[in-house]
Amino acid sequence: MKNIRNFCIIAHIDHGKSTLADRLLDFTGSVTEREKQEQLLDNMDLERERGITIKSHAIQMDYIHEGEHFVLNLIDTPGHVDFSYEVSRSIAACEGALLVVDAAQSIQAQTISNLYLALENDLEIIPVLNKVDLPSANIEEVTDDIVDLLGCDPSDVIPASAKTGLGIQEILDAIINRIPAPSGKVDAPLRALIFDSVYNPFRGVETFFRVINGTIKKGQHIKFVNTGKTYYADEVGTLKLQQLAKKEIKTGDVGYLITGIKDAREVKVGDTITDAENPTKEAVAGFEDVKPMVFAGIYPVDTEEYEDLRASMEKLQLNDASLVFTPESSAALGFGFRCGFLGMLHLEIIQERLEREFDMTVITTVPNVSYHAYTNKNPDDIILVNNPSDLPEPSTLNRVEEPYIKATIITKSDYVGNVMSLCIEKRGEITNQTYLTTERVELTFDMPLAEIVFDFYDRLKTVSRGYASFDYSPIGMRVSKLVKVDVLLNGNKVDALSALLHVDNAYDIGKKMCEKLKELIPRQQFDIPIQAAIGAKIIARETVKALRKDVTAKCYGGDISRKRKLLEKQKKGKKRMRQVGNVEIPQEAFMAVLKLN
Ligand code: GTP
């Protein structure tokens, strides 16, 4: 146990976490030439394309330090706020963290939020000043920023370049010298923390754990404390680049477990593994059921594909337990599902996976957060509103609450005014403003989650010319004035276009939605009025003017094959159209509210 070190790397996005992990693997000889690929740890295609780490992974390195053999377990953490609970569990599995700061960018919002998580878990922090090779690196200034933030000595900060390999040796030595070895009770009943799981279609769910007390053995009868289910440990092992089966994994170490579980929902990150016959008295603290934050309807474009869509969603859920869905139906779109996601990135990932891995063509409706509604009749009973149609009649409504977040934004002093205006426009209330240096300011706001779900990141980038970083954490529900805005096409209400909006935004957004729909809905043989309404009250109106010419007319009669081709082309175009009443609606229209600017 004294020769084990468990650590993670925490950093703001793009500060070089994955690149540094690769260098550590190289340096410790943990990868063969053949396995050398950029960003080894990001192995999902989508992660590579987006250049961000979505799921966390762990890897074990062997390292000889002054003639002694050490085992280093690197627990990677996801880099996006949608997955912050997973970050917190990965951090809880470690004794130390490398805090990576980009020498050109200095401390950013995620640096701080991750640091707080690490400090809450009493982790030893090793500050690493990365990218010192860059001509734009501000080595002295950024070192000072780090010293101010951590209250450490300047000599504790390790200058490094994950690109050139500078400082890697020093980082490894610091991991061994500064991070404490795990301390746990070898003879106590098994107590292990699940910090991640991955679905493997051949082997079932692979569970990644950190043993806190006791030992987990191959064949052992084990129990997951929070789900209460028992299994046999078919296989346990360590996470080298490939998995390496072992007889047992001992106190303080990190490993994987295979039990033949076929459904990801049985393995909950944060749960405790113990012995079924001799269970631990205390589960690992901090377990939470992850709750979806954003909801949207997903419908097959072709109504006949409903059963296929259900099968695809079920398969996706087997390997992504944070996806939830229930059947729903819409007058406009037919049968589909109301789905819950951890955030907008998660929504996009699921949508892309449905299309790529399952070959489904789907329509996604306007996302909303989850509200709590209370009626006058039962003012204490929460009605969960995950769908605009769940909102009780306004006349029966006692109150509605919406989720709030604490937003932390770090920007340059020049942009403070712009950032404040944006946040106030988004119904934010400033709670703190701190100058980190004369140039850099940290602002915190209480804001409704609903306001940041859509275009907030993009707007923030624009108003700060890219010099703002942002992070958030939930702070609970607050009373809100919520209304349901409906859209009528040609006089017919299209349920799938309804949105839940704060009353102060309703007129403006209703108007913009009508304008956007006017752009998106193709002209047809008749005028199509587009209206936005709150209850019976029309708040905005536009018209798509009738089309006069027949599209085939320009094929000047004769050439029948050309005419047919044109019709074929139109038919294909129709694939993503929905007929509602006598109006055709393209799929983009259902997401139009997201792209109003
Ligand atoms: P996420 O996985 O999205 O959180 O990002 P990350 O923090 O893992 O960053 P990543 O390792 O992907 O690095 C971001 C970019 O910085 C990449 O283009 C790297 O090549 C580059 N980079 C990383 N380290 C260095 C460095 O020391 N010097 C220079 N010049 N570039 C670096």
mmCIF file of C-alpha atoms and ligand atoms in Angstrom, residues 12-19 39 42 51-53 79 130-131 133-134 161-163, ligand 1:
data_model
loop_
_atom_site.group_PDB
_atom_site.id
_atom_site.type_symbol
_atom_site.label_atom_id
_atom_site.label_comp_id
_atom_site.label_asym_id
_atom_site.label_seq_id
_atom_site.Cartn_x
_atom_site.Cartn_y
_atom_site.Cartn_z
ATOM 1 C CA HIS A 12 -9.740 23.968 -17.294
ATOM 2 C CA ILE A 13 -10.777 22.710 -20.723
ATOM 3 C CA ASP A 14 -7.886 22.735 -23.232
ATOM 4 C CA HIS A 15 -5.203 23.450 -20.668
ATOM 5 C CA GLY A 16 -3.574 20.146 -21.594
ATOM 6 C CA LYS A 17 -4.925 17.433 -19.328
ATOM 7 C CA SER A 18 -5.076 14.666 -21.940
ATOM 8 C CA THR A 19 -1.737 15.597 -23.468
ATOM 9 C CA GLN A 39 -4.750 11.350 -26.639
ATOM 10 C CA ASP A 42 -10.069 9.675 -25.072
ATOM 11 C CA GLY A 51 -11.568 17.117 -28.610
ATOM 12 C CA ILE A 52 -12.967 16.869 -25.143
ATOM 13 C CA THR A 53 -13.061 14.167 -22.560
ATOM 14 C CA GLY A 79 -13.904 17.828 -18.756
ATOM 15 C CA ASN A 130 1.783 23.732 -18.503
ATOM 16 C CA LYS A 131 2.635 24.975 -22.008
ATOM 17 C CA ASP A 133 7.048 26.261 -24.416
ATOM 18 C CA LEU A 134 4.490 28.668 -25.888
ATOM 19 C CA SER A 161 5.320 21.275 -21.270
ATOM 20 C CA ALA A 162 3.167 18.304 -22.085
ATOM 21 C CA LYS A 163 4.215 18.912 -25.663
HETATM 22 P P1 GTP B 1 -10.153 18.358 -22.468
HETATM 23 O O1 GTP B 1 -9.867 16.901 -22.612
HETATM 24 O O2 GTP B 1 -11.100 18.838 -23.494
HETATM 25 O O3 GTP B 1 -10.500 18.775 -21.083
HETATM 26 O O4 GTP B 1 -8.838 19.168 -22.842
HETATM 27 P P2 GTP B 1 -7.448 18.918 -22.233
HETATM 28 O O5 GTP B 1 -7.284 19.771 -21.023
HETATM 29 O O6 GTP B 1 -7.229 17.463 -22.103
HETATM 30 O O7 GTP B 1 -6.490 19.530 -23.312
HETATM 31 P P3 GTP B 1 -5.629 18.740 -24.401
HETATM 32 O O8 GTP B 1 -4.658 17.819 -23.781
HETATM 33 O O9 GTP B 1 -6.553 18.201 -25.406
HETATM 34 O O10 GTP B 1 -4.812 19.965 -24.967
HETATM 35 C C1 GTP B 1 -5.412 21.077 -25.567
HETATM 36 C C2 GTP B 1 -4.510 21.626 -26.641
HETATM 37 O O11 GTP B 1 -3.314 22.152 -26.086
HETATM 38 C C3 GTP B 1 -4.074 20.576 -27.647
HETATM 39 O O12 GTP B 1 -4.060 21.172 -28.915
HETATM 40 C C4 GTP B 1 -2.655 20.221 -27.206
HETATM 41 O O13 GTP B 1 -1.866 19.799 -28.281
HETATM 42 C C5 GTP B 1 -2.162 21.545 -26.663
HETATM 43 N N1 GTP B 1 -1.143 21.373 -25.619
HETATM 44 C C6 GTP B 1 -1.226 20.597 -24.523
HETATM 45 N N2 GTP B 1 -0.105 20.723 -23.779
HETATM 46 C C7 GTP B 1 0.705 21.590 -24.421
HETATM 47 C C8 GTP B 1 1.992 22.141 -24.151
HETATM 48 O O14 GTP B 1 2.655 21.866 -23.153
HETATM 49 N N3 GTP B 1 2.484 23.038 -25.056
HETATM 50 C C9 GTP B 1 1.808 23.401 -26.168
HETATM 51 N N4 GTP B 1 2.352 24.267 -26.988
HETATM 52 N N5 GTP B 1 0.584 22.898 -26.453
HETATM 53 C C10 GTP B 1 0.032 22.013 -25.599
#
